[in-house]
């Protein structure tokens, strides 16, 4: 079993498609198929269920995936450590981020990092905070910019960047619009516009509602701030969001303080022993941390 085969296996498992995986790996599809067949023959079992549209992991493939990801991450870390001793910064930096965190100009930070470290391949993926923290724990991401929801798996360290209050956004005609502040209890049974499961605002609001003794039930769920603002703008519900969201449409929506609202803390999630590339990115973020 070779590292090259494990990389091929993991890429197919993540893409669920041989053609896309071959394009990412920059090898022929026939070469990728041959590599997977060789690995399956060595292990004595099928790793994928193949169809004309996509591939799925077998039970054996699922068992192999987590260890393969960890093995590849360890091998990459070893190569990067040797390069760092030689005064070189090489390898790959995989960054995850929840959109619209409000603390870091991520595109600017990535541009500066790539300029200073041209030998590092930078990859970026957007998702919800809780999934991204799990990605760092599982070695699928080196660094993640997330909302601290209290979900911190073993092996992951959170470095806070900034904290702000959460509030309620509503349409100017909504009954909340005339209030300067409302209690959390006022949201019981109120139609909500929220984010999908695992996103920072959803996780924090759900926990706050549970502590207050009622369930979180969003009538409409989105995965980006702009459709959320659109839906609230049509008076289809209210949203519990960080205060920075209110500055996006100050003339169209009303921001109302929320008594008992959770704190929105933006943090960097990183492994307890970060790779040299991850350590360099964290060093670059130090001025952000100091200003937060």
CSV table of C-alpha atoms in Angstrom, one decimal:
chain,number,residue,atom,x,y,z
A,1,UNK,CA,0.0,0.0,0.0
A,2,UNK,CA,1.5,3.3,-1.1
A,3,UNK,CA,0.7,6.9,-0.1
A,4,UNK,CA,0.0,7.6,-3.7
A,5,UNK,CA,-2.8,5.0,-3.7
A,6,UNK,CA,-4.3,6.4,-0.5
A,7,UNK,CA,-4.3,9.9,-2.0
A,8,UNK,CA,-6.1,8.5,-5.0
A,9,UNK,CA,-8.6,6.6,-2.8
A,10,UNK,CA,-9.4,9.7,-0.6
A,11,UNK,CA,-9.8,12.0,-3.6
A,12,UNK,CA,-12.3,9.6,-5.2
A,13,UNK,CA,-14.1,9.2,-1.9
A,14,UNK,CA,-14.4,12.9,-1.4
A,15,UNK,CA,-15.5,13.7,-5.0
A,16,UNK,CA,-17.7,10.6,-5.4
A,17,UNK,CA,-16.7,10.6,-9.0
A,18,UNK,CA,-13.7,9.1,-10.9
A,19,UNK,CA,-13.6,11.8,-13.6
A,20,UNK,CA,-13.5,14.7,-11.2
A,21,UNK,CA,-11.0,13.0,-9.0
A,22,UNK,CA,-8.7,12.3,-11.9
A,23,UNK,CA,-8.9,16.0,-13.0
A,24,UNK,CA,-8.0,17.1,-9.4
A,25,UNK,CA,-5.1,14.6,-9.3
A,26,UNK,CA,-4.0,15.5,-12.8
A,27,UNK,CA,-3.8,11.9,-13.9
A,28,UNK,CA,-5.7,9.9,-16.5
A,29,UNK,CA,-9.0,8.3,-15.5
A,30,UNK,CA,-7.7,4.9,-16.6
A,31,UNK,CA,-4.6,5.4,-14.4
A,32,UNK,CA,-6.7,6.3,-11.4
A,33,UNK,CA,-9.0,3.3,-11.9
A,34,UNK,CA,-6.0,1.0,-12.1
A,35,UNK,CA,-4.6,2.5,-8.9
A,36,UNK,CA,-7.9,1.9,-7.1
A,37,UNK,CA,-8.1,-1.7,-8.4
A,38,UNK,CA,-4.6,-2.4,-7.3
A,39,UNK,CA,-5.4,-1.2,-3.8
A,40,UNK,CA,-8.6,-3.2,-3.7
A,41,UNK,CA,-6.7,-6.3,-4.8
A,42,UNK,CA,-4.1,-5.8,-2.1
A,43,UNK,CA,-6.8,-5.4,0.6
A,44,UNK,CA,-8.9,-8.2,-0.8
A,45,UNK,CA,-12.2,-6.2,-0.9
A,46,UNK,CA,-14.1,-3.6,-2.9
A,47,UNK,CA,-13.8,-0.1,-1.6
A,48,UNK,CA,-16.4,1.6,-3.9
A,49,UNK,CA,-19.9,0.8,-5.2
A,50,UNK,CA,-19.7,2.1,-8.8
A,51,UNK,CA,-22.6,3.4,-10.9
A,52,UNK,CA,-22.8,5.4,-14.1
A,53,UNK,CA,-23.4,8.7,-12.2
A,54,UNK,CA,-21.4,8.5,-9.0
A,55,UNK,CA,-19.5,6.2,-6.7
A,56,UNK,CA,-20.2,5.4,-3.0
A,57,UNK,CA,-18.0,3.9,-0.3
A,58,UNK,CA,-18.6,0.3,0.7
A,59,UNK,CA,-18.4,-0.6,4.4
A,60,UNK,CA,-14.7,-1.5,3.9
A,61,UNK,CA,-14.1,1.8,2.2
A,62,UNK,CA,-15.8,3.8,5.0
A,63,UNK,CA,-13.5,2.0,7.5
A,64,UNK,CA,-10.4,2.8,5.5
A,65,UNK,CA,-11.2,6.5,4.8
A,66,UNK,CA,-10.6,8.1,8.3
A,67,UNK,CA,-7.3,6.3,8.7
A,68,UNK,CA,-6.2,7.2,5.2
A,69,UNK,CA,-6.9,10.9,5.8
A,70,UNK,CA,-4.9,10.8,9.0
A,71,UNK,CA,-2.0,8.9,7.3
A,72,UNK,CA,-1.8,11.4,4.5
A,73,UNK,CA,-2.0,14.3,6.9
A,74,UNK,CA,0.9,12.8,9.0
A,75,UNK,CA,3.0,12.2,5.9
A,76,UNK,CA,2.4,15.8,4.7
A,77,UNK,CA,3.3,17.1,8.1
A,78,UNK,CA,6.5,15.2,8.1
A,79,UNK,CA,7.5,16.5,4.6
A,80,UNK,CA,6.6,20.1,5.7
A,81,UNK,CA,8.7,19.8,8.9
A,82,UNK,CA,11.8,18.7,6.9
A,83,UNK,CA,11.3,21.6,4.5
A,84,UNK,CA,10.9,24.0,7.4
A,85,UNK,CA,14.3,22.8,8.9
A,86,UNK,CA,15.8,23.6,5.5
A,87,UNK,CA,14.3,27.1,5.6
A,88,UNK,CA,11.7,26.4,3.0
A,89,UNK,CA,7.9,26.6,3.4
A,90,UNK,CA,6.3,24.0,1.1
A,91,UNK,CA,3.3,21.8,1.0
A,92,UNK,CA,-0.4,22.6,1.2
A,93,UNK,CA,-2.5,24.8,3.5
A,94,UNK,CA,-6.2,23.9,3.6
A,95,UNK,CA,-8.4,26.6,5.1
A,96,UNK,CA,-12.0,26.4,6.0
A,97,UNK,CA,-14.3,29.3,6.8
A,98,UNK,CA,-17.8,30.1,7.6
A,99,UNK,CA,-18.9,33.1,5.4
A,100,UNK,CA,-19.5,36.6,6.7
A,101,UNK,CA,-17.8,36.2,10.1
A,102,UNK,CA,-17.1,40.0,10.2
A,103,UNK,CA,-13.6,39.8,11.8
A,104,UNK,CA,-11.2,38.9,9.1
A,105,UNK,CA,-10.8,40.0,5.4
A,106,UNK,CA,-10.0,36.5,4.3
A,107,UNK,CA,-9.4,37.1,0.6
A,108,UNK,CA,-6.8,39.8,1.6
A,109,UNK,CA,-5.2,37.5,4.1
A,110,UNK,CA,-5.0,34.7,1.6
A,111,UNK,CA,-3.5,37.0,-1.1
A,112,UNK,CA,-0.8,38.2,1.4
A,113,UNK,CA,0.0,34.7,2.5
A,114,UNK,CA,0.4,33.4,-1.1
A,115,UNK,CA,2.6,36.3,-1.9
A,116,UNK,CA,4.9,35.7,1.0
A,117,UNK,CA,4.8,31.9,0.6
A,118,UNK,CA,4.7,31.0,-3.1
A,119,UNK,CA,5.8,27.4,-2.4
A,120,UNK,CA,2.5,26.6,-0.5
A,121,UNK,CA,-0.6,25.5,-2.3
A,122,UNK,CA,-3.6,27.2,-0.7
A,123,UNK,CA,-7.0,25.6,-0.7
A,124,UNK,CA,-10.2,27.1,0.7
A,125,UNK,CA,-13.7,25.7,1.5
A,126,UNK,CA,-16.7,27.4,3.0
A,127,UNK,CA,-19.1,25.6,5.3
A,128,UNK,CA,-20.7,25.7,8.7
A,129,UNK,CA,-18.6,26.2,11.8
A,130,UNK,CA,-19.2,22.9,13.5
A,131,UNK,CA,-18.4,20.9,10.3
A,132,UNK,CA,-15.2,22.9,9.9
A,133,UNK,CA,-14.0,22.3,13.4
A,134,UNK,CA,-14.5,18.5,12.8
A,135,UNK,CA,-12.5,18.9,9.6
A,136,UNK,CA,-9.6,20.3,11.6
A,137,UNK,CA,-9.9,17.5,14.1
A,138,UNK,CA,-9.9,14.9,11.3
A,139,UNK,CA,-7.0,16.4,9.4
A,140,UNK,CA,-9.1,17.5,6.5
A,141,UNK,CA,-8.3,21.2,7.2
A,142,UNK,CA,-5.3,22.8,8.7
A,143,UNK,CA,-7.0,26.0,9.9
A,144,UNK,CA,-10.6,27.1,10.1
A,145,UNK,CA,-12.2,30.5,10.8
A,146,UNK,CA,-15.3,29.7,12.7
A,147,UNK,CA,-17.9,30.8,15.3
A,148,UNK,CA,-17.2,29.3,18.7
A,149,UNK,CA,-20.3,27.3,19.4
A,150,UNK,CA,-18.8,25.3,22.2
A,151,UNK,CA,-18.1,22.3,19.9
A,152,UNK,CA,-14.4,21.7,20.3
A,153,UNK,CA,-13.2,18.1,19.6
A,154,UNK,CA,-10.1,16.6,21.1
A,155,UNK,CA,-6.9,17.8,19.4
A,156,UNK,CA,-8.4,21.2,18.3
A,157,UNK,CA,-7.5,24.5,19.8
A,158,UNK,CA,-9.6,27.7,19.4
A,159,UNK,CA,-7.9,31.1,19.3
A,160,UNK,CA,-10.5,33.9,19.8
A,161,UNK,CA,-10.4,36.8,17.3
A,162,UNK,CA,-13.4,39.0,18.2
A,163,UNK,CA,-16.7,39.0,20.1
A,164,UNK,CA,-19.9,40.8,19.4
A,165,UNK,CA,-23.5,40.7,20.5
A,166,UNK,CA,-26.3,39.0,18.6
A,167,UNK,CA,-29.6,40.8,17.9
A,168,UNK,CA,-32.8,40.5,16.0
A,169,UNK,CA,-33.3,41.7,12.4
A,170,UNK,CA,-36.8,42.4,11.3
A,171,UNK,CA,-38.8,44.2,8.6
A,172,UNK,CA,-39.7,47.9,9.4
A,173,UNK,CA,-43.4,46.9,9.5
A,174,UNK,CA,-42.8,44.1,12.0
A,175,UNK,CA,-44.1,44.6,15.6
A,176,UNK,CA,-40.6,44.3,16.9
A,177,UNK,CA,-39.4,47.3,14.8
A,178,UNK,CA,-40.7,49.9,17.3
A,179,UNK,CA,-38.8,48.3,20.2
A,180,UNK,CA,-35.3,49.2,21.3
A,181,UNK,CA,-34.9,45.8,23.0
A,182,UNK,CA,-36.9,42.6,23.4
A,183,UNK,CA,-36.5,39.6,25.7
A,184,UNK,CA,-35.5,36.2,24.2
A,185,UNK,CA,-38.9,34.9,25.3
A,186,UNK,CA,-40.6,37.2,22.7
A,187,UNK,CA,-39.3,34.9,20.0
A,188,UNK,CA,-41.2,31.9,21.2
A,189,UNK,CA,-43.4,30.8,18.2
A,190,UNK,CA,-42.1,33.6,16.0
A,191,UNK,CA,-41.5,32.7,12.4
A,192,UNK,CA,-37.7,32.6,12.0
A,193,UNK,CA,-35.3,32.9,9.1
A,194,UNK,CA,-32.1,31.0,10.0
A,195,UNK,CA,-29.1,29.2,8.8
A,196,UNK,CA,-28.7,25.5,8.2
A,197,UNK,CA,-27.6,23.0,10.9
A,198,UNK,CA,-24.0,23.4,12.0
A,199,UNK,CA,-23.7,27.1,11.1
A,200,UNK,CA,-22.7,29.4,14.0
A,201,UNK,CA,-25.9,31.5,14.3
A,202,UNK,CA,-28.1,28.4,14.2
A,203,UNK,CA,-26.1,26.5,16.8
A,204,UNK,CA,-25.9,29.5,19.2
A,205,UNK,CA,-29.6,30.4,18.8
A,206,UNK,CA,-30.8,26.8,19.2
A,207,UNK,CA,-28.8,26.6,22.4
A,208,UNK,CA,-30.2,29.9,23.8
A,209,UNK,CA,-33.7,28.9,23.0
A,210,UNK,CA,-33.3,25.5,24.7
A,211,UNK,CA,-31.9,27.3,27.8
A,212,UNK,CA,-35.0,29.5,27.8
A,213,UNK,CA,-37.3,26.5,27.6
A,214,UNK,CA,-38.5,26.5,24.1
A,215,UNK,CA,-37.6,24.9,20.7
A,216,UNK,CA,-35.8,26.5,17.8
A,217,UNK,CA,-37.8,26.1,14.6
A,218,UNK,CA,-36.8,28.1,11.6
A,219,UNK,CA,-39.5,28.3,8.9
A,220,UNK,CA,-36.9,29.1,6.3
A,221,UNK,CA,-33.2,28.0,6.2
A,222,UNK,CA,-30.4,29.4,4.1
A,223,UNK,CA,-26.6,28.9,3.8
A,224,UNK,CA,-25.6,32.5,3.0
A,225,UNK,CA,-26.3,35.9,4.6
A,226,UNK,CA,-27.7,37.6,1.5
A,227,UNK,CA,-30.7,35.4,1.0
A,228,UNK,CA,-31.4,35.6,4.7
A,229,UNK,CA,-31.5,39.4,4.5
A,230,UNK,CA,-33.7,39.2,1.4
A,231,UNK,CA,-36.2,36.9,3.2
A,232,UNK,CA,-36.3,39.2,6.3
A,233,UNK,CA,-36.7,42.2,3.9
A,234,UNK,CA,-39.9,40.6,2.5
A,235,UNK,CA,-41.2,40.2,6.1
A,236,UNK,CA,-41.2,36.4,5.9
A,237,UNK,CA,-39.6,36.1,9.4
A,238,UNK,CA,-37.1,37.6,11.8
A,239,UNK,CA,-33.5,36.5,12.2
A,240,UNK,CA,-31.1,36.2,15.1
A,241,UNK,CA,-27.8,37.3,13.8
A,242,UNK,CA,-24.5,39.0,14.9
A,243,UNK,CA,-24.7,42.8,15.1
A,244,UNK,CA,-22.4,43.2,12.1
A,245,UNK,CA,-25.1,41.8,9.8
A,246,UNK,CA,-27.3,44.8,10.7
A,247,UNK,CA,-24.8,47.1,9.0
A,248,UNK,CA,-25.3,45.4,5.6
A,249,UNK,CA,-28.8,46.9,5.0
A,250,UNK,CA,-29.3,49.6,7.7
A,251,UNK,CA,-32.0,51.5,5.6
A,252,UNK,CA,-34.1,48.4,4.8
A,253,UNK,CA,-34.1,46.4,8.0
A,254,UNK,CA,-34.4,47.2,11.7
A,255,UNK,CA,-32.0,45.9,14.3
A,256,UNK,CA,-33.4,45.2,17.8
A,257,UNK,CA,-31.3,44.4,20.8
A,258,UNK,CA,-32.0,40.9,22.3
A,259,UNK,CA,-32.0,40.4,26.0
A,260,UNK,CA,-30.3,37.1,26.9
A,261,UNK,CA,-28.7,36.8,23.4
A,262,UNK,CA,-25.6,34.6,23.1
A,263,UNK,CA,-22.2,36.1,22.3
A,264,UNK,CA,-20.9,35.7,18.7
A,265,UNK,CA,-17.2,34.9,19.1
A,266,UNK,CA,-15.1,34.4,16.0
A,267,UNK,CA,-12.1,32.1,16.5
A,268,UNK,CA,-9.4,30.3,14.6
A,269,UNK,CA,-9.6,26.5,14.9
A,270,UNK,CA,-6.2,24.8,14.6
A,271,UNK,CA,-4.7,21.5,15.5
A,272,UNK,CA,-2.7,21.5,18.8
A,273,UNK,CA,0.4,20.8,16.7
A,274,UNK,CA,-0.1,22.9,13.5
A,275,UNK,CA,1.9,22.3,10.3
A,276,UNK,CA,4.6,24.9,9.4
A,277,UNK,CA,2.3,26.4,6.8
A,278,UNK,CA,-0.6,26.7,9.3
A,279,UNK,CA,1.8,28.2,11.9
A,280,UNK,CA,2.9,30.8,9.3
A,281,UNK,CA,-0.8,31.7,8.6
A,282,UNK,CA,-1.5,32.0,12.3
A,283,UNK,CA,1.5,34.3,12.7
A,284,UNK,CA,0.1,36.4,9.9
A,285,UNK,CA,-3.2,36.7,11.7
A,286,UNK,CA,-1.6,37.9,14.9
A,287,UNK,CA,-2.2,41.6,14.1
A,288,UNK,CA,-5.9,40.7,13.6
A,289,UNK,CA,-5.9,39.0,17.0
A,290,UNK,CA,-4.3,42.0,18.6
A,291,UNK,CA,-6.8,44.4,17.1
A,292,UNK,CA,-9.9,42.3,17.9
